[in-house]
XYZ file of N, CA, C and O in Angstrom:
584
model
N -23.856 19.188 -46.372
C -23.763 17.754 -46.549
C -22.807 17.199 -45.498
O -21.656 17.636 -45.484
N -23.170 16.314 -44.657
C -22.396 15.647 -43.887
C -21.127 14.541 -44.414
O -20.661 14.564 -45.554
N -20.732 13.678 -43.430
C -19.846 12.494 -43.730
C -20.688 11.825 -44.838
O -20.327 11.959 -46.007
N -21.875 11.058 -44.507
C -23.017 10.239 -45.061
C -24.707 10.756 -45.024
O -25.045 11.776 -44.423
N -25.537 10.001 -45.657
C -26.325 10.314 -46.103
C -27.287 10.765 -44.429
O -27.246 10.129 -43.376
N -27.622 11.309 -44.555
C -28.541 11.859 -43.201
C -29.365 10.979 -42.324
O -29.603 11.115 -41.124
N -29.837 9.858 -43.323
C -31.092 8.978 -42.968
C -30.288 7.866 -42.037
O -30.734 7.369 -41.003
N -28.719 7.529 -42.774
C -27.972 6.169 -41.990
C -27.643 6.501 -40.805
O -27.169 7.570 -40.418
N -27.927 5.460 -40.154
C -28.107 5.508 -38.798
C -26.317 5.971 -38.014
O -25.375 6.546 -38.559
N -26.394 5.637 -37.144
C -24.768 5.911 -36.203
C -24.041 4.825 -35.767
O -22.888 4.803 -35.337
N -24.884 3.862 -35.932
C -23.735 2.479 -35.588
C -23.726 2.301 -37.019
O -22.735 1.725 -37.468
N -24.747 2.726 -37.951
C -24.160 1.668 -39.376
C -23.163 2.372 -39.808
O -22.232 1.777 -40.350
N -23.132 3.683 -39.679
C -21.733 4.849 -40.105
C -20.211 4.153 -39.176
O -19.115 3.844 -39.644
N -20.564 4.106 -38.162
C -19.204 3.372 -36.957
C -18.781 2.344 -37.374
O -17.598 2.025 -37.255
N -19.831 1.492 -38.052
C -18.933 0.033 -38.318
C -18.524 -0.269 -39.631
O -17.805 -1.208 -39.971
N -19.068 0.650 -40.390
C -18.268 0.960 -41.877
C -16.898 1.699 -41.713
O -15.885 1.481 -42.378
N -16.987 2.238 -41.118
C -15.328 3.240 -40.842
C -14.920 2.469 -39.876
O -13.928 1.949 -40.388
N -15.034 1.942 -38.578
C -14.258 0.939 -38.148
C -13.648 -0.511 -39.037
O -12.584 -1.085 -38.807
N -14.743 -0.900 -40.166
C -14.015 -2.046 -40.704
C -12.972 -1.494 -41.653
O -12.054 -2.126 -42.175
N -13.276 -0.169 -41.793
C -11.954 0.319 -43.005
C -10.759 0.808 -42.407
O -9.760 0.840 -43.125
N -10.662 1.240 -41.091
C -9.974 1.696 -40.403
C -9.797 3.324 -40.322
O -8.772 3.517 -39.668
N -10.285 4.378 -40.655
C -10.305 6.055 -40.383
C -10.524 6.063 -39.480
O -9.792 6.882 -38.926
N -11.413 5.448 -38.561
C -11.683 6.315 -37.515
C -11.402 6.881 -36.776
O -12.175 7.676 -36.240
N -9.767 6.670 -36.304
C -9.276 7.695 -35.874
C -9.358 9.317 -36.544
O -9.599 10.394 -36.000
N -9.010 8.918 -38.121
C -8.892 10.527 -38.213
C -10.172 11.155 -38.341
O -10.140 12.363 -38.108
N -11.315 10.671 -38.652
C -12.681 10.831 -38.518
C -12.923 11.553 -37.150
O -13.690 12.516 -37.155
N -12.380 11.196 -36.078
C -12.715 11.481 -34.958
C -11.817 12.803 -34.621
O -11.678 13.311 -33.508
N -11.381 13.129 -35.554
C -10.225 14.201 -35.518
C -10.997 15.564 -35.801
O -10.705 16.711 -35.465
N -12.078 15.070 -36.529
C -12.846 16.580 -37.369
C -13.780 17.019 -35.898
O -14.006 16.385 -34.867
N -14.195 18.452 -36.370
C -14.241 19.363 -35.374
C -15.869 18.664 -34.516
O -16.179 18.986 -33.368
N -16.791 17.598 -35.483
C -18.094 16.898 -35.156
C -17.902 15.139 -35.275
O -18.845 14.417 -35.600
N -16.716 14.684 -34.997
C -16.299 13.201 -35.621
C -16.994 13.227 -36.919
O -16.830 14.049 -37.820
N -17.833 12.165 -36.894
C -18.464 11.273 -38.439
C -19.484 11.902 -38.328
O -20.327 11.417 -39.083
N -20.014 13.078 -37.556
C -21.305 14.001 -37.535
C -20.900 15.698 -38.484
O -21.596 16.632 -38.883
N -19.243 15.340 -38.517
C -19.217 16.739 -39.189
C -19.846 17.484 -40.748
O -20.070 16.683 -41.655
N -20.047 18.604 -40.952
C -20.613 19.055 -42.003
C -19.265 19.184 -43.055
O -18.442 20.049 -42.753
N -19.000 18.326 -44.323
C -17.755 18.812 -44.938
C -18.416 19.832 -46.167
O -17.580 20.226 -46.980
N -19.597 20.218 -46.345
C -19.598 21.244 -47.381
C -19.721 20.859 -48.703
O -19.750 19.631 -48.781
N -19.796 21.363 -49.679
C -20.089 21.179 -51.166
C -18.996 20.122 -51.862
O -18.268 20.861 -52.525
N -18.663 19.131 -51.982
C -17.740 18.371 -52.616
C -16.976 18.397 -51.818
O -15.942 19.000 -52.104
N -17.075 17.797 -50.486
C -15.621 17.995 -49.184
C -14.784 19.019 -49.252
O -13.583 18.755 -49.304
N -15.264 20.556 -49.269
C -14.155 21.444 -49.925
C -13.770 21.879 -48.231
O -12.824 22.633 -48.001
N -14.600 21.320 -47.145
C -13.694 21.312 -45.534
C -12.740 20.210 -45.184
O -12.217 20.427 -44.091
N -12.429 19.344 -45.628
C -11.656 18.442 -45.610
C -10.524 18.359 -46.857
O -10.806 18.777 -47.980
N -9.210 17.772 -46.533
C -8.643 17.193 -47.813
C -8.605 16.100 -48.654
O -8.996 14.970 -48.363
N -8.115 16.463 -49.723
C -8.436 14.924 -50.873
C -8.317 13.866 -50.225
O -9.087 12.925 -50.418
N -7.314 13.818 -49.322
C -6.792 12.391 -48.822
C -8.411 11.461 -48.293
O -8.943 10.396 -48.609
N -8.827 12.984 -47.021
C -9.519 12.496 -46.254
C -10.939 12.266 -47.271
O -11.658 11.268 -47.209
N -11.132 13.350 -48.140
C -12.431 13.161 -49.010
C -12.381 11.410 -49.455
O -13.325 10.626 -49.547
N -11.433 11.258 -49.598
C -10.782 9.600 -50.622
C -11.690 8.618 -49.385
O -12.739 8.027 -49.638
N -11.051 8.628 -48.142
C -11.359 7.798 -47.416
C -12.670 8.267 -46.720
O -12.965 7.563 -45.754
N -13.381 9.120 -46.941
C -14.842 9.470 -47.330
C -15.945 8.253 -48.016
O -16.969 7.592 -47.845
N -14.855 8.563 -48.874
C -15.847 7.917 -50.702
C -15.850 6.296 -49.658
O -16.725 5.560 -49.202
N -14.514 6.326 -49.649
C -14.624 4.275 -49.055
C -15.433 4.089 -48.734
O -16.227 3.286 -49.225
N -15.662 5.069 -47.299
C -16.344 4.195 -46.669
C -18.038 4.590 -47.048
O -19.007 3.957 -46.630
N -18.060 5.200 -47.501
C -19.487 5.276 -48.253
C -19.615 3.916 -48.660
O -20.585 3.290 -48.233
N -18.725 3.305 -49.481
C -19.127 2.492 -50.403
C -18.841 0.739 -49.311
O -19.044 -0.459 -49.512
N -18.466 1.309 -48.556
C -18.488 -0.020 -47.340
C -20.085 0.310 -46.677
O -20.943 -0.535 -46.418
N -20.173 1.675 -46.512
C -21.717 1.633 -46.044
C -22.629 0.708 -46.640
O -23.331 -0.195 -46.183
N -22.396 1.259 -47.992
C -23.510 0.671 -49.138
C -23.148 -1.228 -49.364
O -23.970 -2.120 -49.577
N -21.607 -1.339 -49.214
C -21.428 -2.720 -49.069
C -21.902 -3.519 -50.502
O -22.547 -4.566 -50.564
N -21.458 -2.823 -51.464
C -21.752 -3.548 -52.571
C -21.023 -4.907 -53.274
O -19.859 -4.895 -52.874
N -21.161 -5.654 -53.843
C -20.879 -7.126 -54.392
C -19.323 -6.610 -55.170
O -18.168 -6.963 -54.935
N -19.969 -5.491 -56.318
C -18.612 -4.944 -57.179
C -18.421 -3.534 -56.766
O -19.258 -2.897 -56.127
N -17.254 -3.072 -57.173
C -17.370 -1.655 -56.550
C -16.166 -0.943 -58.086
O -15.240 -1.572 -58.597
N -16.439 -0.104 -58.307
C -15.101 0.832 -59.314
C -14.924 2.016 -58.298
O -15.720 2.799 -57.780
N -13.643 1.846 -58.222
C -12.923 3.322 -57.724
C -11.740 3.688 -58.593
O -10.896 2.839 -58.880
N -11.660 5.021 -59.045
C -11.234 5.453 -60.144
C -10.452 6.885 -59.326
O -10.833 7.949 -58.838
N -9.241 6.207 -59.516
C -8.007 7.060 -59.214
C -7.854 7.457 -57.445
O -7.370 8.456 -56.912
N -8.485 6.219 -56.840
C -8.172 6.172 -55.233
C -6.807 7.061 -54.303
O -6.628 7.568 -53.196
N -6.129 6.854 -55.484
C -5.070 7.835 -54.444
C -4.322 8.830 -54.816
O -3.224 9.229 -54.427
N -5.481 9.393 -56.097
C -4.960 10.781 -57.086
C -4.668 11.854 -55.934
O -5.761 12.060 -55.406
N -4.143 12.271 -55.598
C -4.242 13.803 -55.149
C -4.172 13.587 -53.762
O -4.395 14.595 -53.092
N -3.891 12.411 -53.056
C -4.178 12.005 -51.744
C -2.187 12.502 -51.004
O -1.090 12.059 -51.342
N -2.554 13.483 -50.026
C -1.340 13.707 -49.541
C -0.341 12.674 -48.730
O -1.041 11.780 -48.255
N 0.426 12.570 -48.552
C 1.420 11.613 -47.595
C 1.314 10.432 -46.683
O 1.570 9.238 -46.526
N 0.612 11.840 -46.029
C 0.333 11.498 -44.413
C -1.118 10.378 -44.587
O -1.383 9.342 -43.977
N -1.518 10.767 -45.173
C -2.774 9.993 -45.595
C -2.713 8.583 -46.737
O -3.563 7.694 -46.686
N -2.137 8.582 -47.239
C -1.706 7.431 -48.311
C -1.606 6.362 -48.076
O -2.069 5.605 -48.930
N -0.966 5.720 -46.825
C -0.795 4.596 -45.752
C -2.351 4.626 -45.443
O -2.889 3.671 -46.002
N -3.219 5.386 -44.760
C -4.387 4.679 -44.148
C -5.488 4.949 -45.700
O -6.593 4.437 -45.516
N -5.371 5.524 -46.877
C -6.207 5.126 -47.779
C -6.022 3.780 -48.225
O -7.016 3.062 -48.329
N -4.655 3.248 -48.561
C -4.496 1.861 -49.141
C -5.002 1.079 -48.481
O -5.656 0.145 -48.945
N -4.733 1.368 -46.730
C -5.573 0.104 -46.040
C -6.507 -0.235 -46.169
O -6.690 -1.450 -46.098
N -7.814 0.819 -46.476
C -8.805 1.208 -46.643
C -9.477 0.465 -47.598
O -10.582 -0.071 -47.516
N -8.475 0.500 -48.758
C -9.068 0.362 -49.708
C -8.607 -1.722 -49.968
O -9.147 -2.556 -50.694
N -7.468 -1.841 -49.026
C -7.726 -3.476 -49.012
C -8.717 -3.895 -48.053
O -9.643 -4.587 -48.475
N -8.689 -3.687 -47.222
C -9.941 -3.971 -46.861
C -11.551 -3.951 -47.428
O -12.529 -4.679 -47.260
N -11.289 -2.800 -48.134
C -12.802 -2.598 -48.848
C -12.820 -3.499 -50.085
O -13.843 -3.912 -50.632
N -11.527 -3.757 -50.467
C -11.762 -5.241 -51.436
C -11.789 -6.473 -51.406
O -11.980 -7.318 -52.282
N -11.422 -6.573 -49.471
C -12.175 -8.257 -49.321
C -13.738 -8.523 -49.303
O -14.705 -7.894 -48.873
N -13.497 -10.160 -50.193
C -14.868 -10.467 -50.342
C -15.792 -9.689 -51.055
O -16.998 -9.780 -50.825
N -15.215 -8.749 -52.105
C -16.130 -8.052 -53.069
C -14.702 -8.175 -54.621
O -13.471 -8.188 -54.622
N -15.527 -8.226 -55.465
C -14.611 -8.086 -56.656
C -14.466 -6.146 -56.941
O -15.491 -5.503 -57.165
N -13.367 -5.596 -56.895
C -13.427 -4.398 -57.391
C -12.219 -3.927 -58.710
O -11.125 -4.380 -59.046
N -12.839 -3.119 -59.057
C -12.306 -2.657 -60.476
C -11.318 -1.428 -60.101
O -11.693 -0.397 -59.543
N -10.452 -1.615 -60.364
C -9.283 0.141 -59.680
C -8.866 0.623 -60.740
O -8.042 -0.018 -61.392
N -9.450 2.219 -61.307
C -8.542 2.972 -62.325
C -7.554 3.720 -61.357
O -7.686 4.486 -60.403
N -6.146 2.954 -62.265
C -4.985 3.727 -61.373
C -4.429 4.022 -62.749
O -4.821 3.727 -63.878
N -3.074 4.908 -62.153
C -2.223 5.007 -62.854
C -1.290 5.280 -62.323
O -0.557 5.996 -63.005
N -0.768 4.937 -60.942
C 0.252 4.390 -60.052
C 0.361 3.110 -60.246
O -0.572 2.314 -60.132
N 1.833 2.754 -60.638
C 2.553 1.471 -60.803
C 2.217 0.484 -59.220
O 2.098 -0.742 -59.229
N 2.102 1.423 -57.856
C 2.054 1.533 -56.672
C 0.508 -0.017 -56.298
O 0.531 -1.039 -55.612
N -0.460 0.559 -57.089
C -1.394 0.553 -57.343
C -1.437 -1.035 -57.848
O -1.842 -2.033 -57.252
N -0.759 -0.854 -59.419
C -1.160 -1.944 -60.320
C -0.737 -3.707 -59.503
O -1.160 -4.863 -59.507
N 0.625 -2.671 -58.743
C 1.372 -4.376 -58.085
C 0.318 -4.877 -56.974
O 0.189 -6.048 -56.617
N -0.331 -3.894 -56.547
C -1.293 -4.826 -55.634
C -2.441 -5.506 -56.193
O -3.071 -6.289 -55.482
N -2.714 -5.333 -57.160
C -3.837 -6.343 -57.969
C -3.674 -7.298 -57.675
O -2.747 -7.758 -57.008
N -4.770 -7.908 -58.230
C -5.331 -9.854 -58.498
C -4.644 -9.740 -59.604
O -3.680 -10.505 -59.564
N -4.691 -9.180 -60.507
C -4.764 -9.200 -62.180
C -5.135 -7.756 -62.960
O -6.223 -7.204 -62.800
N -4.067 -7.223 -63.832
C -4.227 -5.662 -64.247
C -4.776 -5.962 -65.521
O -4.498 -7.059 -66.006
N -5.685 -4.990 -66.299
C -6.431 -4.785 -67.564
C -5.344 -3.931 -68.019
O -5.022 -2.993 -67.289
N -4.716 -4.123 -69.143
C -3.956 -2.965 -69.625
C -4.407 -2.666 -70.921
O -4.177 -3.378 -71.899
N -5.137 -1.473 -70.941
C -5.679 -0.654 -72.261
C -5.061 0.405 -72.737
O -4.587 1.287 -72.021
N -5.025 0.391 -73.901
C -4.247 1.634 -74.789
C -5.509 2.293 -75.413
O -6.366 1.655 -76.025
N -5.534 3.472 -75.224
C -6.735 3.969 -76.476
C -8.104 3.583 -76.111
O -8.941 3.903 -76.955
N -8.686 2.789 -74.745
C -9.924 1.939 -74.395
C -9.617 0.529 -75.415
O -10.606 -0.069 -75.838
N -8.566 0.149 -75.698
C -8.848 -1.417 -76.132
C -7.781 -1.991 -75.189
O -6.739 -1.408 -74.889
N -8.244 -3.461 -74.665
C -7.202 -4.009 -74.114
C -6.063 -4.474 -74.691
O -6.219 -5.400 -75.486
N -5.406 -4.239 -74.579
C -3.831 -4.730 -74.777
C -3.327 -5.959 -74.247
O -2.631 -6.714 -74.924
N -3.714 -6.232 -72.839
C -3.262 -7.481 -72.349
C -3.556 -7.593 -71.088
O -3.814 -6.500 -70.585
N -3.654 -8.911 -70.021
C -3.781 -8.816 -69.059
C -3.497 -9.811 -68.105
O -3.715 -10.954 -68.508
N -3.159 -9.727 -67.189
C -2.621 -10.610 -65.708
C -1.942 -10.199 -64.935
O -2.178 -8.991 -64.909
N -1.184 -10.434 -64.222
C -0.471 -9.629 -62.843
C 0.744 -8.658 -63.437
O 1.468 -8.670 -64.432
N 0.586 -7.924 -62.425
C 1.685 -6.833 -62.848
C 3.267 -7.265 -62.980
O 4.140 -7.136 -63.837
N 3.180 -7.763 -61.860
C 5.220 -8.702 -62.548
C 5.623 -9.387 -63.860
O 6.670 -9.330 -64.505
N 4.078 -10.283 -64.130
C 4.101 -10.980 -65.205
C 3.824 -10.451 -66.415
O 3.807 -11.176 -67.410
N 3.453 -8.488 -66.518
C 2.844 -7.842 -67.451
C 4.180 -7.015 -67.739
O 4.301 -6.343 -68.763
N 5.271 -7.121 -66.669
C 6.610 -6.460 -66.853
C 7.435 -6.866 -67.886
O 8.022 -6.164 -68.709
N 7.417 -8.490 -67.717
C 8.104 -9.027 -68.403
C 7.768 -9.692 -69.306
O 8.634 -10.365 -69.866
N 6.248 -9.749 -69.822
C 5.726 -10.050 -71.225
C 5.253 -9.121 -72.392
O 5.406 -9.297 -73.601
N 4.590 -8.003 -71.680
C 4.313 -6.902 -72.269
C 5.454 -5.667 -72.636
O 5.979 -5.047 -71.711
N 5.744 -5.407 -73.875
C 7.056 -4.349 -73.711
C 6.102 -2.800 -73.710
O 6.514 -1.660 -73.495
N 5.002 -3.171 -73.966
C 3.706 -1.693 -73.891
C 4.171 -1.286 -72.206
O 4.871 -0.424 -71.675
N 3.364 -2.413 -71.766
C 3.504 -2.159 -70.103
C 4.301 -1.608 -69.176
O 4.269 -0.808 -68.240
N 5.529 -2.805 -70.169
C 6.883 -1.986 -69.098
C 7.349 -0.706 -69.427
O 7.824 0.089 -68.616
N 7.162 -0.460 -71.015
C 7.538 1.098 -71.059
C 6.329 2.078 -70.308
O 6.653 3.259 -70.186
N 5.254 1.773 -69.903
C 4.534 2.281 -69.009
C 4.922 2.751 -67.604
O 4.322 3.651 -67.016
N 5.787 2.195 -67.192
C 6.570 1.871 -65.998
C 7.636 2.311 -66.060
O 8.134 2.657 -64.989
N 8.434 2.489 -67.307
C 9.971 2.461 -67.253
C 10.779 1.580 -66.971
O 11.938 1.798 -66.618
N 10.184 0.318 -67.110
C 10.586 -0.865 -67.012
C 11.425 -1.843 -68.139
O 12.223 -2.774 -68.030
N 10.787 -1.095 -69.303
C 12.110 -1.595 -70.382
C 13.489 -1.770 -70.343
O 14.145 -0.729 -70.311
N 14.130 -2.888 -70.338
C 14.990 -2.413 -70.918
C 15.914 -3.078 -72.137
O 16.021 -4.269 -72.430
N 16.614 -1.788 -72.818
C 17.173 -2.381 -73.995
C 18.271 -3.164 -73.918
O 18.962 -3.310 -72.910
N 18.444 -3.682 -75.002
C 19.600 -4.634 -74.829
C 20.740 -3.675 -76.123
O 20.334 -3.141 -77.155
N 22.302 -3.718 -75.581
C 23.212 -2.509 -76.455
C 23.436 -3.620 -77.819
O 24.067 -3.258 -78.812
């Protein structure tokens, strides 16, 4: 299995990873955006698998998009160009982010906060600090008064 699907062409692969920004490290692998990564990217790392998935989904260019745990397991060095990645891949599309980096929640429009799959409450993360005491103990953000 390659970067993308076999059939998409080579400029539509270039200008999906150019609008997300990898392409440098894309161009790093041993075939650029032609390389073979193997059964579930097991030739590449999470980071890079992460910014894989993006730009798949910039290929596909969909209206809504869910990405679920974008920067689980994503190493260091890589963390800076997934986030970019992934703001970019949320202009002009509404997307849904399962995080569970605080990192994460502050860059929202507006956070869903569910306990158990029911919502609990919702709107921006500063404003979920200091209204929600669920939230902030989520965070470690409580605090008591002596």
């Amino acid at each position: 299995m390659g970067l993308f699907r076999p059939e998409t062409s080579e400029t539509d692969i270039s200008k999906a990873v150019s609008d997300l920004g990898p392409e440098e490290r894309f161009g790093q692998f041993p075939d650029g955006l032609l390389t073979q990564v193997d059964a579930r990217g097991a030739r590449i790392s999470a980071g890079e698998r992460q910014l894989v998935s993006l730009s798949r989904v910039a290929l596909v260019n969909p209206e809504v998009a869910i990405l679920d745990e974008s920067l689980s397991n994503v190493d260091p060095g890589t963390e800076a160009l997934t986030v970019r990645a992934m703001r970019r891949l949320m202009q002009g599309r509404t997307v849904i982010v399962i995080a569970h980096l605080e990192a994460t929640a502050q860059r929202a429009d507006s956070v869903a906060f569910l306990d158990h799959g029911i919502l609990v409450t919702q709107g921006r993360h500063d404003d979920l600090i200091r209204r929600s005491s669920a939230y902030a103990r989520l965070w470690g953000q409580l605090h008591y008064e002596s």
